[in-house]
Coordinates of C-alpha atoms in Angstrom, one line a residue:
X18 CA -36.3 -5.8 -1.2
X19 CA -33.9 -3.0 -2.7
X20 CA -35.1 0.8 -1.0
X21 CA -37.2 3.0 -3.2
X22 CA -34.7 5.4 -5.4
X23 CA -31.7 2.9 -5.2
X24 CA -31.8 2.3 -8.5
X25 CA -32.0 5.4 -9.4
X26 CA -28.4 6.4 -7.6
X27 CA -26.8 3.3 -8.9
X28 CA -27.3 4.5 -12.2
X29 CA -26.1 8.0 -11.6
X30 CA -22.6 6.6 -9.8
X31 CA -22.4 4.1 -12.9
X32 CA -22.8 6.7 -15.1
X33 CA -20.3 9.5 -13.4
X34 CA -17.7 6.9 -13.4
X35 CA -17.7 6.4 -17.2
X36 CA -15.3 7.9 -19.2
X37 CA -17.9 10.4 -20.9
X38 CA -18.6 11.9 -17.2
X39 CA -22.4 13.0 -17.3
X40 CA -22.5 12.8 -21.1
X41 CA -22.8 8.9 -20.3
X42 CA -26.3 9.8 -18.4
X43 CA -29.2 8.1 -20.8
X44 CA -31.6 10.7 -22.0
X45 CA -34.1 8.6 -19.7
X46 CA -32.9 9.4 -16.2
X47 CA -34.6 12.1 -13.8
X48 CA -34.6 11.2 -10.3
X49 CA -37.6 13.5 -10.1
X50 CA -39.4 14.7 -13.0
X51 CA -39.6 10.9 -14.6
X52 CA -42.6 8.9 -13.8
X53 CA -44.2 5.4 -15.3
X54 CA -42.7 2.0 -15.6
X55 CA -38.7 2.3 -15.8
X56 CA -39.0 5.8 -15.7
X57 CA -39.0 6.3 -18.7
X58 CA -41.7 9.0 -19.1
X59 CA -41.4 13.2 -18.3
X60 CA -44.1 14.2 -16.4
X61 CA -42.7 18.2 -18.0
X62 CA -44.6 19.1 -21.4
X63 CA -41.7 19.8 -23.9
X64 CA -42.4 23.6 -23.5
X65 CA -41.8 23.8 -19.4
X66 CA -38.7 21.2 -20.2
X67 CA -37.3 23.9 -22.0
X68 CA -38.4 26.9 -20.5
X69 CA -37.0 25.7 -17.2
X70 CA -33.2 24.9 -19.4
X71 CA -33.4 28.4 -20.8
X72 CA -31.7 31.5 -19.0
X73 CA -34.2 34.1 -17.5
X74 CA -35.2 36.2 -20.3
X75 CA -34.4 34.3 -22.9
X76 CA -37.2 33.9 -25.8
X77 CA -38.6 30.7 -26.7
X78 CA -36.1 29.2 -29.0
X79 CA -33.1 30.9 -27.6
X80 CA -30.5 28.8 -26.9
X81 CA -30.7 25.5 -24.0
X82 CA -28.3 25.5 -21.5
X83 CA -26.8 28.4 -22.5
X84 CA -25.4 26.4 -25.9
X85 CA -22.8 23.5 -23.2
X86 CA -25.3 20.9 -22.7
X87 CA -28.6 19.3 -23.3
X88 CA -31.6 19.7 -21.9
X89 CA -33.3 16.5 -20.0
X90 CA -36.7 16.9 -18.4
X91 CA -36.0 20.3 -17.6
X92 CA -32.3 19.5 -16.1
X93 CA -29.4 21.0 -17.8
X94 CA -26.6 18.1 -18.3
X95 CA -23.3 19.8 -19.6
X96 CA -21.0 18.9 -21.9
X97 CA -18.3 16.8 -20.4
X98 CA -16.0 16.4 -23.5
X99 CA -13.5 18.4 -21.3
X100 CA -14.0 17.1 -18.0
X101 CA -15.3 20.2 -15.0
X102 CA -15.2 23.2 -17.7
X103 CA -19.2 24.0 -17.4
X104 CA -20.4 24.0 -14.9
X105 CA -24.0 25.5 -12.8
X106 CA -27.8 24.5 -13.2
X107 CA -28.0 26.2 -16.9
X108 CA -24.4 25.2 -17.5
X109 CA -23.8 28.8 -17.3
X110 CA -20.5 28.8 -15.2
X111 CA -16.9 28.5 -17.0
X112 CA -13.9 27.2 -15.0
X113 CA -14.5 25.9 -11.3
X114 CA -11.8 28.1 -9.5
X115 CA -11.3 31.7 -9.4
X116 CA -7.6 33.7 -10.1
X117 CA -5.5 33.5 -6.5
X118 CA -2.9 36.1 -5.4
X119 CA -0.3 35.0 -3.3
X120 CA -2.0 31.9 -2.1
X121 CA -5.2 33.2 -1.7
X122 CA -8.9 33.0 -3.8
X123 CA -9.0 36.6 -5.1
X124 CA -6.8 37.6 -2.8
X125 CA -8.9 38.1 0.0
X126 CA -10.0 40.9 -1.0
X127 CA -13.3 39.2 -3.1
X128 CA -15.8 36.5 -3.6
X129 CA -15.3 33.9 -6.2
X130 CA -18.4 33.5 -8.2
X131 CA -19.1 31.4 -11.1
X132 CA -14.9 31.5 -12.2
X133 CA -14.9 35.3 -11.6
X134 CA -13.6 37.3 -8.8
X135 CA -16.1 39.5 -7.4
X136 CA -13.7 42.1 -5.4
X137 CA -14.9 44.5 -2.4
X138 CA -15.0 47.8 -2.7
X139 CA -12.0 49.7 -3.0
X140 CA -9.6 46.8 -4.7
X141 CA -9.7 45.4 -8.6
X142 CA -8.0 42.9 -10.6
X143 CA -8.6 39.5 -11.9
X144 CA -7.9 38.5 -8.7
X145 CA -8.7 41.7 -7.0
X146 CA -4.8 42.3 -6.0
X147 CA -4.6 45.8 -6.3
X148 CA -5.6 48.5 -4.8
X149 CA -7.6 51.3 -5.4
X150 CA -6.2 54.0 -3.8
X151 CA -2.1 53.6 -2.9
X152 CA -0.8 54.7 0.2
X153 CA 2.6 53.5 -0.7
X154 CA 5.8 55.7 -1.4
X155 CA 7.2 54.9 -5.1
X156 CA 10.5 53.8 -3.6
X157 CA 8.2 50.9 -0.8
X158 CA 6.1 50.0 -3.8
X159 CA 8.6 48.8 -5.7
X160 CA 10.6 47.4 -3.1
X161 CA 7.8 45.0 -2.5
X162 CA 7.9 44.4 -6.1
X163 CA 11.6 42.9 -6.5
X164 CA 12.3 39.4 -7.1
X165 CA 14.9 37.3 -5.1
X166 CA 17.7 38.9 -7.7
X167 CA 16.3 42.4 -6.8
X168 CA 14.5 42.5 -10.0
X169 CA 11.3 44.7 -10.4
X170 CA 8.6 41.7 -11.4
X171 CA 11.1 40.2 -13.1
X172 CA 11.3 42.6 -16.4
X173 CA 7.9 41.0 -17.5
X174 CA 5.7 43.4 -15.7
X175 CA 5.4 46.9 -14.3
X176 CA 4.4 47.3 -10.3
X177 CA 1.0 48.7 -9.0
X178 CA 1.0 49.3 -5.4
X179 CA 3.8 46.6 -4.2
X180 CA 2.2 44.2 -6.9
X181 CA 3.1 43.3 -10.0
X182 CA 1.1 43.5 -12.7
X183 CA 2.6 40.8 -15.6
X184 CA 2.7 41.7 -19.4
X185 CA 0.1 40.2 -21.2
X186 CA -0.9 42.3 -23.9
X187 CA -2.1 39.4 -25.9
X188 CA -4.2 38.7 -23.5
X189 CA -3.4 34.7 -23.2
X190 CA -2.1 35.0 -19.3
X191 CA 1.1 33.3 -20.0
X192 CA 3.0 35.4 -17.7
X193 CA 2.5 35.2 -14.1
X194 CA 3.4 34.9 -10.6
X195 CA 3.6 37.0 -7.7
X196 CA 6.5 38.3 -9.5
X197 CA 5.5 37.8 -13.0
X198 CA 8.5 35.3 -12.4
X199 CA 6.6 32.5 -14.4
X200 CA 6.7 32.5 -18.4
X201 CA 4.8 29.9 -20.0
X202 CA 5.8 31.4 -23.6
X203 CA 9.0 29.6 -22.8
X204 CA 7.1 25.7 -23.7
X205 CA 5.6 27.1 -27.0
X206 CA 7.5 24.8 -29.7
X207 CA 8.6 26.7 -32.5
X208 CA 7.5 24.4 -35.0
X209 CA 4.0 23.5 -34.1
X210 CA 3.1 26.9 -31.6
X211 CA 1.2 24.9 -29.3
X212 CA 2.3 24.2 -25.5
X213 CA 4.6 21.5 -24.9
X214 CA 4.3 20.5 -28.4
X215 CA 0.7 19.2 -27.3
X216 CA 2.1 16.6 -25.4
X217 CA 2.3 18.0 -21.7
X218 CA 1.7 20.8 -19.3
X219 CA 3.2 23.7 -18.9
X220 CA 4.1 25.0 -15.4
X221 CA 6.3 28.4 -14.8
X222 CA 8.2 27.7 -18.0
X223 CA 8.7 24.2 -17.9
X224 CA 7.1 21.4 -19.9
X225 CA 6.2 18.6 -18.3
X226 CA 5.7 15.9 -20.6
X227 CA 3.7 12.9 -21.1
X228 CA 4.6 9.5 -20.5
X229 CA 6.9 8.5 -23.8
X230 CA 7.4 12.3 -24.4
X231 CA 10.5 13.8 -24.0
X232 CA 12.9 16.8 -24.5
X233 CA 12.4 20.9 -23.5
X234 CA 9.2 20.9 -25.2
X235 CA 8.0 17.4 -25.2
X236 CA 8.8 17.2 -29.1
X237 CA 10.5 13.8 -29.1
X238 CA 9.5 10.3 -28.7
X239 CA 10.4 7.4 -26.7
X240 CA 10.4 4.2 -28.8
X241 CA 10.4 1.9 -25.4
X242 CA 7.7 2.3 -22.9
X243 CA 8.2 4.2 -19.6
X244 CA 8.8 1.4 -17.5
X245 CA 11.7 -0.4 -19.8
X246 CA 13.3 3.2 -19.4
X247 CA 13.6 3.6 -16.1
X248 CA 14.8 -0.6 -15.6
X249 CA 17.4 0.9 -17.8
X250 CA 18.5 4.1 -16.2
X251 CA 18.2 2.5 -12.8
X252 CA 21.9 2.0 -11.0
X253 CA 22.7 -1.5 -8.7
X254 CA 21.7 0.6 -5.6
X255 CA 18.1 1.1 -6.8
X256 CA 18.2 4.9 -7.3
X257 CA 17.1 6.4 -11.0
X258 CA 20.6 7.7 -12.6
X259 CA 22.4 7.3 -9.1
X260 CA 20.3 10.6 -8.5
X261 CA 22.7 12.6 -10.2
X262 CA 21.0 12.9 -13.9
X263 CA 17.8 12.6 -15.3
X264 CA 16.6 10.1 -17.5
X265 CA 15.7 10.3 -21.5
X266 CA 14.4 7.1 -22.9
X267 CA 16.2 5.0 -21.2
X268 CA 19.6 7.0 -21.1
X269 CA 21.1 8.9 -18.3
X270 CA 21.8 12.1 -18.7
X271 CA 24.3 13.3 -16.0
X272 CA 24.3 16.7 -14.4
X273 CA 27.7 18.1 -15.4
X274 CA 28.4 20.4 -12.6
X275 CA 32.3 21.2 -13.8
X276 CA 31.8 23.6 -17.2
X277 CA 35.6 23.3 -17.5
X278 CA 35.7 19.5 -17.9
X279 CA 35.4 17.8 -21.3
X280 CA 32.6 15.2 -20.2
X281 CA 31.9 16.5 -16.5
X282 CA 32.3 15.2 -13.0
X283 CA 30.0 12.5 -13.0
X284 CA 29.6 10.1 -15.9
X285 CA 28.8 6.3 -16.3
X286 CA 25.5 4.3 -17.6
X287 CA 23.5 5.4 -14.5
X288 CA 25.8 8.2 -13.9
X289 CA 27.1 5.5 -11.1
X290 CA 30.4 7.9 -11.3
X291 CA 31.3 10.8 -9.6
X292 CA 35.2 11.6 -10.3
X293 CA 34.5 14.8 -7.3
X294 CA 34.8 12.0 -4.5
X295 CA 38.7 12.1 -6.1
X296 CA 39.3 16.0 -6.0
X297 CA 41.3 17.2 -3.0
X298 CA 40.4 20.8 -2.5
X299 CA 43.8 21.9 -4.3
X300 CA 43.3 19.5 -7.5
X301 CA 40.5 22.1 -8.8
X302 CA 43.8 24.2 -9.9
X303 CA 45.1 21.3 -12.3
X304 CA 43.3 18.7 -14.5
X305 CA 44.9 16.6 -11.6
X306 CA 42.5 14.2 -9.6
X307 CA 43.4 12.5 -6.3
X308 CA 46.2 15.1 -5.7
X309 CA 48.1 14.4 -8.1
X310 CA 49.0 11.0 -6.9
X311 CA 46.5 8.8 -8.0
X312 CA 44.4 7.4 -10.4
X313 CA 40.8 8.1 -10.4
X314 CA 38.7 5.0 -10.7
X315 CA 34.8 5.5 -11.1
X316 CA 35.2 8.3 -8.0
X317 CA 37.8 5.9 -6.0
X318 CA 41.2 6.8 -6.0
X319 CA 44.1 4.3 -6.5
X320 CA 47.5 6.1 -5.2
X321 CA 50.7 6.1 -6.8
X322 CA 53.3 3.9 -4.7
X323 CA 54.6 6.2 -1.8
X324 CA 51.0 8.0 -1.3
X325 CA 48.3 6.8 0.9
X326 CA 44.6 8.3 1.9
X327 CA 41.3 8.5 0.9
X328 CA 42.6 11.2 -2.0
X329 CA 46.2 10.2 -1.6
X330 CA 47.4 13.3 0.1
X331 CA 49.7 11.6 2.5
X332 CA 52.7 10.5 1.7
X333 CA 54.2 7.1 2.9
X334 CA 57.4 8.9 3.7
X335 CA 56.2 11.6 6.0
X336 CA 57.0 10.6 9.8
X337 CA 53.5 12.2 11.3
X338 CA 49.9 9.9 10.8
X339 CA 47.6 11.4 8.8
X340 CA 45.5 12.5 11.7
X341 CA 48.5 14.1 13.7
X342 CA 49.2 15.7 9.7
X343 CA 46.0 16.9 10.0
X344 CA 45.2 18.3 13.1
X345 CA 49.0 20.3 12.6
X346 CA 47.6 21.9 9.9
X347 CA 44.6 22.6 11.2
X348 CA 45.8 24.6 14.7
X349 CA 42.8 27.1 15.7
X350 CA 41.0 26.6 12.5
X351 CA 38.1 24.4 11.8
X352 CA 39.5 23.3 9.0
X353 CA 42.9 21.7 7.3
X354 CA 44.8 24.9 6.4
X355 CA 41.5 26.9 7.1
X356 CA 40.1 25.4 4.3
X357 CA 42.0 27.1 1.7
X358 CA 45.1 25.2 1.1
X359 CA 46.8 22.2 0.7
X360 CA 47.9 20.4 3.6
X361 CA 51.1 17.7 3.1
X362 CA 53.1 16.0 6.2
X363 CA 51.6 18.9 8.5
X364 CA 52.4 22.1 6.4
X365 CA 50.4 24.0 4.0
X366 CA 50.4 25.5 1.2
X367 CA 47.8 28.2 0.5
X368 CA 46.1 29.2 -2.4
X369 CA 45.6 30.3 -5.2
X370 CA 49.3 29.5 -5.8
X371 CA 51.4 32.5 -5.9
X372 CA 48.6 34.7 -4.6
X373 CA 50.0 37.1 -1.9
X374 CA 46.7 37.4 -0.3
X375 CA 46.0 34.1 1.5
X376 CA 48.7 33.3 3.8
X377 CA 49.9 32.2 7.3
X378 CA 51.3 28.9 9.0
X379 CA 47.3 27.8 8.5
X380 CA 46.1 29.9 5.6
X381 CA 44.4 32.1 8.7
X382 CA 44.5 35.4 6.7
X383 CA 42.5 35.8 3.8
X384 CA 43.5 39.5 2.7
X385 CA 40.6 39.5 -0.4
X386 CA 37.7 39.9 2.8
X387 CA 39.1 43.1 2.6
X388 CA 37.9 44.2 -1.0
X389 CA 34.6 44.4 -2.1
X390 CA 33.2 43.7 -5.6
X391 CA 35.1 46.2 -7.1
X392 CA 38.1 45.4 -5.6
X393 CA 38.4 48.1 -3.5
X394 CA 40.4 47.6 -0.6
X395 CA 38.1 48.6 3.0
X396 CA 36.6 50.9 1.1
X397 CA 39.6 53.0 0.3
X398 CA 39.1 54.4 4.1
X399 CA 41.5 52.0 5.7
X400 CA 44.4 49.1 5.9
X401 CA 43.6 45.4 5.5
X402 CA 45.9 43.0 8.4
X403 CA 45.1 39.4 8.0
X404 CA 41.2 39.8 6.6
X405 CA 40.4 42.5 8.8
X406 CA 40.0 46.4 7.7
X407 CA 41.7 48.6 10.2
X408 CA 40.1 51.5 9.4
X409 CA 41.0 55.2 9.4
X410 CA 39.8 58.1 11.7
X411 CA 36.5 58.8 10.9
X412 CA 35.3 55.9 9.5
X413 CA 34.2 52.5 10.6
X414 CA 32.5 49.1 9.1
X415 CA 33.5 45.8 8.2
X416 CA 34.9 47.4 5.1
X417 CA 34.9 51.0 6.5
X418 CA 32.2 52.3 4.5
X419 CA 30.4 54.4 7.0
X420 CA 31.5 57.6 8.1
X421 CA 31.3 58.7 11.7
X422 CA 30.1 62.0 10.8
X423 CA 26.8 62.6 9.5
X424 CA 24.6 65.5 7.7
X425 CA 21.4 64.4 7.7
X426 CA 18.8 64.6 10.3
X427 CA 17.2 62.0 12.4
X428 CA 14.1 61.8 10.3
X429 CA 15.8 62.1 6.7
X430 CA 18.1 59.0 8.0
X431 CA 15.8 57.0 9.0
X432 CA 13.3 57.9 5.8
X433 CA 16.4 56.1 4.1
X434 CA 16.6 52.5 6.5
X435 CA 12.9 51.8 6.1
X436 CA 12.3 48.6 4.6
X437 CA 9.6 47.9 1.9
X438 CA 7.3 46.7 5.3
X439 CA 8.0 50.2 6.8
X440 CA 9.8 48.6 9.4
X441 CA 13.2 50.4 10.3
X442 CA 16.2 47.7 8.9
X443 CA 13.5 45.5 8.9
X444 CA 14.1 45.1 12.8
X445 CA 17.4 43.3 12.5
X446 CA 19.7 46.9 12.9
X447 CA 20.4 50.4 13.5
X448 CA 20.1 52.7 10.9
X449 CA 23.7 55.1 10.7
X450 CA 23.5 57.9 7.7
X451 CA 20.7 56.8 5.9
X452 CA 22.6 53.1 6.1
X453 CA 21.4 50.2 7.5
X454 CA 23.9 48.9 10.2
X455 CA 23.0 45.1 11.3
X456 CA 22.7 43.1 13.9
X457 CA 26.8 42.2 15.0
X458 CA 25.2 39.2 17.0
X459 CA 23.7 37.2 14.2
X460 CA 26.8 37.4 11.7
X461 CA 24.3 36.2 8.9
X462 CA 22.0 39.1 8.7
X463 CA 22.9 41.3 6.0
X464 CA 21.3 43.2 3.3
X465 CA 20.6 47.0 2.5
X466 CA 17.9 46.8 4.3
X467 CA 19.0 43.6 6.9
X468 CA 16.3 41.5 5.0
X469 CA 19.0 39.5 3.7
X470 CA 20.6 35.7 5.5
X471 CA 23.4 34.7 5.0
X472 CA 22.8 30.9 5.8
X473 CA 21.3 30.6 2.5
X474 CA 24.7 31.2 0.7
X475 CA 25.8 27.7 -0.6
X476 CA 28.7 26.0 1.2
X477 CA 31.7 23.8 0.1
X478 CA 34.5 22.0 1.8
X479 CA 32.8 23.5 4.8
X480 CA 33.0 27.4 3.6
X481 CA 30.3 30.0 2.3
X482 CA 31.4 30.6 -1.1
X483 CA 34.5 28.4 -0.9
X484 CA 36.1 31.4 0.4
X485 CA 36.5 32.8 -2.9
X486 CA 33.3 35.3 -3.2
X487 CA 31.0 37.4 -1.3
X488 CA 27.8 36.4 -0.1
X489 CA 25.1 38.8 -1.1
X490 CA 21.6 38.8 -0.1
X491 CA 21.8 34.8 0.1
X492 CA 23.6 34.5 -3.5
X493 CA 27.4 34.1 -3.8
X494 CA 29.0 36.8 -5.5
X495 CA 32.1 35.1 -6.6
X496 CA 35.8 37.3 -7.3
X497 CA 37.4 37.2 -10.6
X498 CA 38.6 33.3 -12.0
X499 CA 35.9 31.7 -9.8
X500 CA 32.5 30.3 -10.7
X501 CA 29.9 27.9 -9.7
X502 CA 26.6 28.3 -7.1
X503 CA 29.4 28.2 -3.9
X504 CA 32.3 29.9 -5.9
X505 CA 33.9 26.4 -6.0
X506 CA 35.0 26.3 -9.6
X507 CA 38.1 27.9 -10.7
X508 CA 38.3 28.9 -14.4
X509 CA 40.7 31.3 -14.0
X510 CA 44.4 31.4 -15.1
X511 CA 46.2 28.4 -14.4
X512 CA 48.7 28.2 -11.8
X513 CA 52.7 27.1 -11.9

């Protein structure tokens, strides 16, 4: 024999997992307030049935539920049409989660109740971020305010008390983020002015689109299903577009990560190709692949007779292997002609061609470490002898930027080298003149204020910024003719 209320539960499980949600419950069910055979009957007079739907105060005839559901026995059941938007015993709760700052409910700084933030004394905001009273300095506040490019909140919103408050004067709370670094205005499509075209989500200015949706907005249509796209954009080893595109209805669209080349580096159905695996360092000078000796094949190169190697940068006539090549051209260096030249039958040849600065048996001195963004040679303050500032009396630095001799006092210095935290050179250096000076042990700290590493800076051919740029604050900061996230592209001048 089934257990007295069994029933009863069976039917509300049935009923939560139909598509309606609660709207599916019959108007019969009440585990409680439903008596007689079937429980069919309220044991509530019509008047209590309401009275107990209606919010505290209300008149009689004043709205049931607070106007999102329907009244049953005295048991507000909300409307469900978009699943979880009301919510409460009288339905009188919009939205199930409060506003977060910074990965956390209203900050920590409030309760979440019914949607809203309900902030402690002394903070306010939707999601209680900001303080009443600020005891930060102008210059700390809006230090903690900058983005990763050193951007106050982006451009998109002014900064309260180390927090940024986002533009939205409309009112809609498109722009967010810690930052105000997100800006969902970017999905609107021009044409209709909804969100992803209506046929996705929007997430920090991106659309995400629907299955058979497709473009920067989700405005355009597949005509094949999802799965018969990807069968088609998946290459022989199993991987969607090789993993070096992104497929559009059952096209590959490869990443072209060389803005000088007519079609790109990698190419092919599934973007199966990548003609990089046939660029010897040197070749990015030319329109030449496998150095010049070769033919590139679908990112394999097939040499020329009289050349041999994986790029066919060794030729057949040269007396030395390529490994004794190699390591002759490499001496002290960790790197073939210290990574920035062209090694052939143990010699190199540095580059850019023709430019005086990079030179030595290995391409060891690098004379443009010397300059800074401006091209300013060690500041103007010293010599540069193979990468290295020698640097005149009364100056020192790796570019001889600080001077020995100081006028400011102890206190106005280090007013200067606090960091947004307060922390002096954010515990990574000395402060010098109002200047941060850091940490000679770990090479990669860096920064105005030593917040900065270094080991964020992309790499290539084994080099931070290829060589040819500065790293900045994790970014590569790349010289004149050079592009690309590691400096690795030239598009300058070409070379005889």
């Amino acid at each position: 024999m089934r257990p007295a209320g069994l029933g009863s539960i069976l039917l509300l499980m049935s009923a939560l997992l139909l598509p309606g949600g609660l709207s599916a419950v019959p108007r019969s069910f009440s585990p409680t307030l439903r008596s007689g055979p079937g429980a069919a009957a309220c044991r509530l007079s019509r008047a209590e049935s309401e009275r107990r739907c209606r919010a505290p105060g209300q008149p009689p005839g004043g709205a049931l539920c607070h106007g999102r559901g329907r009244c049953d026995c005295g048991v507000c059941i909300c409307h469900v049409s978009e699943p979880g938007v009301y919510f409460g015993p009288l339905c009188e709760c919009h939205e199930w989660v409060c506003e977060a700052y910074d990965g956390s409910t209203c900050a920590g700084h409030g309760k979440c109740d019914c949607g809203r933030c309900k902030c402690d004394e002394g903070w306010f905001g939707d999601a209680c971020q900001y303080p009443t009273n600020c005891e930060l300095t102008k210059k700390k506040s809006n230090q903690m305010c900058k983005n990763s490019q050193d951007i106050i909140c982006s451009n998109a919103g002014t900064c309260h008390c180390g927090r940024c408050k986002c533009d939205n004067s409309d009112g809609n709370g498109l722009v967010y983020g810690k930052f105000c670094e997100c800006d969902d205005r970017e999905c609107i499509d021009d044409e209709t002015e909804e969100i992803c075209g209506g046929h996705g989500k929007c997430y920090c200015g991106n659309c995400y689109c629907q299955a058979g949706w497709h473009g920067d907005k989700c405005e355009f249509q597949c005509d094949i299903t999802p799965w018969e796209s990807k069968r088609r954009c998946t290459s022989p080893d199993g991987k969607v577009c090789s993993n070096r595109g992104i497929c559009v209805c059952g096209e590959c669209s490869c990443h072209d990560v060389d803005p000088t080349g007519d079609w790109g580096d990698i190419h092919g159905d599934t973007c199966e190709c990548d003609e990089r695996d046939c660029r010897a360092v040197y070749d990015r000078y030319s329109d030449d692949f496998c150095s010049g000796h070769g033919q590139c094949n679908c990112g394999r190169c097939d040499c020329k007779v009289g050349w041999f190697g994986k790029k066919c940068e060794h030729p057949r006539s040269c007396p030395l292997t390529t490994e004794e090549s190699i390591r002759k051209c490499q001496g002290s260096a960790t790197l073939p002609c210290s990574g920035r030249g062209k090694c052939e039958c143990g010699k190199c040849t540095c580059y850019p061609p023709g430019d005086s600065r990079v030179y030595g048996k290995a391409c060891e001195c690098d004379d443009r470490r010397c300059e800074d963004l401006d091209g300013v040679v060690c500041g103007g303050h010293g010599t540069c002898s193979c990468g290295r500032c020698v640097c005149e009396k009364g100056w020192f630095g790796t570019l001889c930027q600080h001077p020995r001799k100081c006028n400011l006092t102890e206190e106005q210095s280090n007013s200067l080298c606090e960091s947004a935290d307060g922390i002096l050179c954010s515990g990574k250096g000395s402060c010098h003149c109002g200047k941060c000076l850091c940490s000679a042990e770990e090479w990669y700290i860096s920064g105005e204020f030593c917040d900065c590493d270094d080991r964020d800076c992309d790499k290539h051919d084994g080099l931070i910024c290829t060589g040819n740029g500065i790293c900045s604050c994790g970014n590569c900061e790349c010289w004149d003719g050079w592009n690309g996230n590691a400096c690795e592209i030239w598009l300058g001048t070409e070379y005889p």
